[in-house]
Amino acid sequence: KATHIMLSRKRITHSTVSNQIPVIIQNINEGNILSSVKLDFKGTLLESIVPKYALSMLNLKQGEPAFAVFQASELSIIKVEK
């Protein structure tokens, strides 16, 4: 769920959150309150919905590296048949 993916400029240490993946910011769509941030993880597109003020504090730009951070309880794994 996009609202459960947090963003960070650096890998978080000393935290109970153990799931962090390096991503590239693909697109930022700023709203009045919330912003949608599209992320690329090895060719897989993810989305993070974050408060506009939090995004402005991180000062993230398209094409920059970041970390997507999420709890293991928020993961869903689906087998895709080809």
Rosetta silent file (secondary structure, phi, psi, omega in degrees, C-alpha in Angstrom):
SEQUENCE: KATHIMLSRKRITHSTVSNQIPVIIQNINEGNILSSVKLDFKGTLLESIVPKYALSMLNLKQGEPAFAVFQASELSIIKVEK
SCORE:     score description
SCORE:     0.000 S_00000001
   1 L     0.000  130.247 -173.855    0.000    0.000    0.000 S_00000001
   2 H   -57.947  -31.785 -179.217    1.482    3.321   -1.086 S_00000001
   3 H   -76.650   -7.541  179.932    0.741    5.005    2.247 S_00000001
   4 H  -102.350    4.170  177.048    2.840    2.399    4.063 S_00000001
   5 L  -101.989  114.438  178.268    6.054    3.083    2.142 S_00000001
   6 E   -92.094  160.565  179.805    8.205    5.675    3.881 S_00000001
   7 E  -120.407  147.525  177.516   11.081    7.498    2.216 S_00000001
   8 E  -146.893  145.991  176.031   14.565    8.293    3.443 S_00000001
   9 L   -75.772  -30.359 -177.515   17.634    9.868    1.861 S_00000001
  10 L  -125.316  158.935  175.010   19.925    7.498    3.800 S_00000001
  11 L   -62.842  132.399 -178.947   19.667    3.934    5.070 S_00000001
  12 L   -83.587  131.679  175.591   18.052    4.008    8.511 S_00000001
  13 L  -117.554  165.753  178.868   20.008    2.404   11.342 S_00000001
  14 L    55.848   53.248 -177.158   19.041    1.738   14.951 S_00000001
  15 L  -144.820  159.200  176.219   15.422    1.083   14.074 S_00000001
  16 L   -82.985   -8.808  177.781   12.925   -1.763   14.214 S_00000001
  17 L   -82.764  114.405 -176.052   12.255   -1.274   10.502 S_00000001
  18 L  -104.487   -8.738 -177.180   14.430   -3.822    8.727 S_00000001
  19 E  -100.279  105.616  179.629   13.062   -3.590    5.194 S_00000001
  20 E  -136.923  129.430  179.276   14.809   -0.914    3.217 S_00000001
  21 E  -126.622  141.338  177.374   15.462   -1.002   -0.488 S_00000001
  22 E   -74.566  133.438 -178.872   17.447    1.429   -2.627 S_00000001
  23 E  -133.741  166.286  172.135   15.263    3.185   -5.184 S_00000001
  24 E  -115.880  132.648  177.980   15.483    5.968   -7.740 S_00000001
  25 E   -69.431  118.335 -178.773   12.891    8.747   -7.659 S_00000001
  26 E   -93.738  -39.187 -175.888   11.054    8.509  -11.001 S_00000001
  27 E  -159.686  145.464  176.212    8.334   11.110  -10.601 S_00000001
  28 E  -127.566  124.740  177.030    6.899   13.439   -7.957 S_00000001
  29 E  -118.149  102.296 -176.359    3.308   14.655   -8.091 S_00000001
  30 E   -84.823  127.303  174.041    2.758   17.239   -5.366 S_00000001
  31 L  -101.810 -174.356  179.033   -0.748   17.764   -4.067 S_00000001
  32 L   -69.883  -35.204 -178.119   -2.022   20.347   -1.594 S_00000001
  33 L  -119.747  -46.295 -178.578   -1.622   17.997    1.384 S_00000001
  34 E  -114.142  154.603  177.408   -0.190   14.697    0.113 S_00000001
  35 E  -125.455  142.843  175.559    2.345   13.928   -2.595 S_00000001
  36 E  -100.020  127.170  179.526    2.696   10.828   -4.763 S_00000001
  37 E  -120.574  117.767  177.490    6.269    9.699   -5.353 S_00000001
  38 E   -88.069  135.138 -174.398    6.936    7.038   -7.992 S_00000001
  39 E  -124.813  142.588  176.071    9.990    4.891   -7.249 S_00000001
  40 E  -108.745  120.527  173.474   12.037    2.540   -9.388 S_00000001
  41 E  -118.762   98.708  177.645   13.440   -0.587   -7.725 S_00000001
  42 L    51.146   43.669  178.050   15.377   -2.603  -10.293 S_00000001
  43 L    89.639   -6.230  176.823   12.732   -1.994  -12.957 S_00000001
  44 E   -98.736  127.469 -178.215    9.758   -2.446  -10.619 S_00000001
  45 E   -88.387  128.785  176.137    7.644    0.662  -10.109 S_00000001
  46 E  -121.071  162.777  176.292    6.503    1.448   -6.564 S_00000001
  47 E  -131.672  138.342  173.643    4.526    4.368   -5.201 S_00000001
  48 E  -121.135  131.820  174.819    4.819    6.187   -1.898 S_00000001
  49 E  -106.236  118.280 -175.959    2.181    8.629   -0.670 S_00000001
  50 E  -131.684  155.882  175.712    3.721   11.080    1.790 S_00000001
  51 E   -61.441  141.933 -178.623    2.713   14.381    3.389 S_00000001
  52 H   -57.570  -40.558 -178.559    3.749   17.349    1.261 S_00000001
  53 H   -65.518  -35.924  179.175    5.625   18.950    4.173 S_00000001
  54 H   -67.845  -40.058  178.073    7.655   15.750    4.768 S_00000001
  55 H   -63.324  -40.692  179.847    8.597   15.572    1.102 S_00000001
  56 H   -67.058  -32.248  177.052    9.740   19.198    1.164 S_00000001
  57 H   -66.411  -36.084  178.935   11.929   18.477    4.227 S_00000001
  58 H   -76.056  -24.453  179.983   13.678   15.658    2.336 S_00000001
  59 L    54.999   43.812  179.198   14.095   17.888   -0.736 S_00000001
  60 L   -77.341  145.456  179.239   13.961   14.867   -3.066 S_00000001
  61 L  -128.243  154.773  177.229   14.230   15.407   -6.807 S_00000001
  62 L   -56.951  136.267  178.596   13.456   13.238   -9.821 S_00000001
  63 L    90.404   -9.604 -178.977   16.380   10.951  -10.705 S_00000001
  64 L   -85.006  152.016  174.537   17.900   10.989   -7.218 S_00000001
  65 E   -79.041  152.367  176.501   18.566    7.876   -5.122 S_00000001
  66 E  -156.440 -175.955  174.235   16.622    7.262   -1.920 S_00000001
  67 E  -123.407  132.781  171.078   15.472    4.389    0.284 S_00000001
  68 E   -92.432  128.534 -173.718   11.959    2.965    0.448 S_00000001
  69 E  -122.643  131.886 -178.647   11.295    1.821    4.012 S_00000001
  70 E  -155.924  156.017  177.360    8.466   -0.472    5.090 S_00000001
  71 L   -80.371  146.566  178.574    7.457   -2.997    7.752 S_00000001
  72 H   -59.881  -30.553 -179.643    7.452   -6.690    6.831 S_00000001
  73 H   -68.248  -10.480  179.804    3.794   -6.868    7.901 S_00000001
  74 H   -96.135    0.634 -177.614    2.945   -4.565    4.989 S_00000001
  75 L   -87.485  142.650  169.812    4.292   -6.918    2.304 S_00000001
  76 L  -128.134  131.157 -179.502    2.186   -9.039   -0.005 S_00000001
  77 L  -114.014  128.242 -178.707    3.900  -11.551   -2.267 S_00000001
  78 L  -123.499  130.735  176.465    2.194  -12.763   -5.409 S_00000001
  79 L   -81.492  127.763 -179.573    3.511  -15.480   -7.707 S_00000001
  80 L  -107.404  121.071  178.278    3.351  -14.349  -11.313 S_00000001
  81 L   -86.738  137.173  177.963    3.083  -17.047  -13.959 S_00000001
  82 L  -107.959    0.000    0.000    4.684  -16.317  -17.315 S_00000001
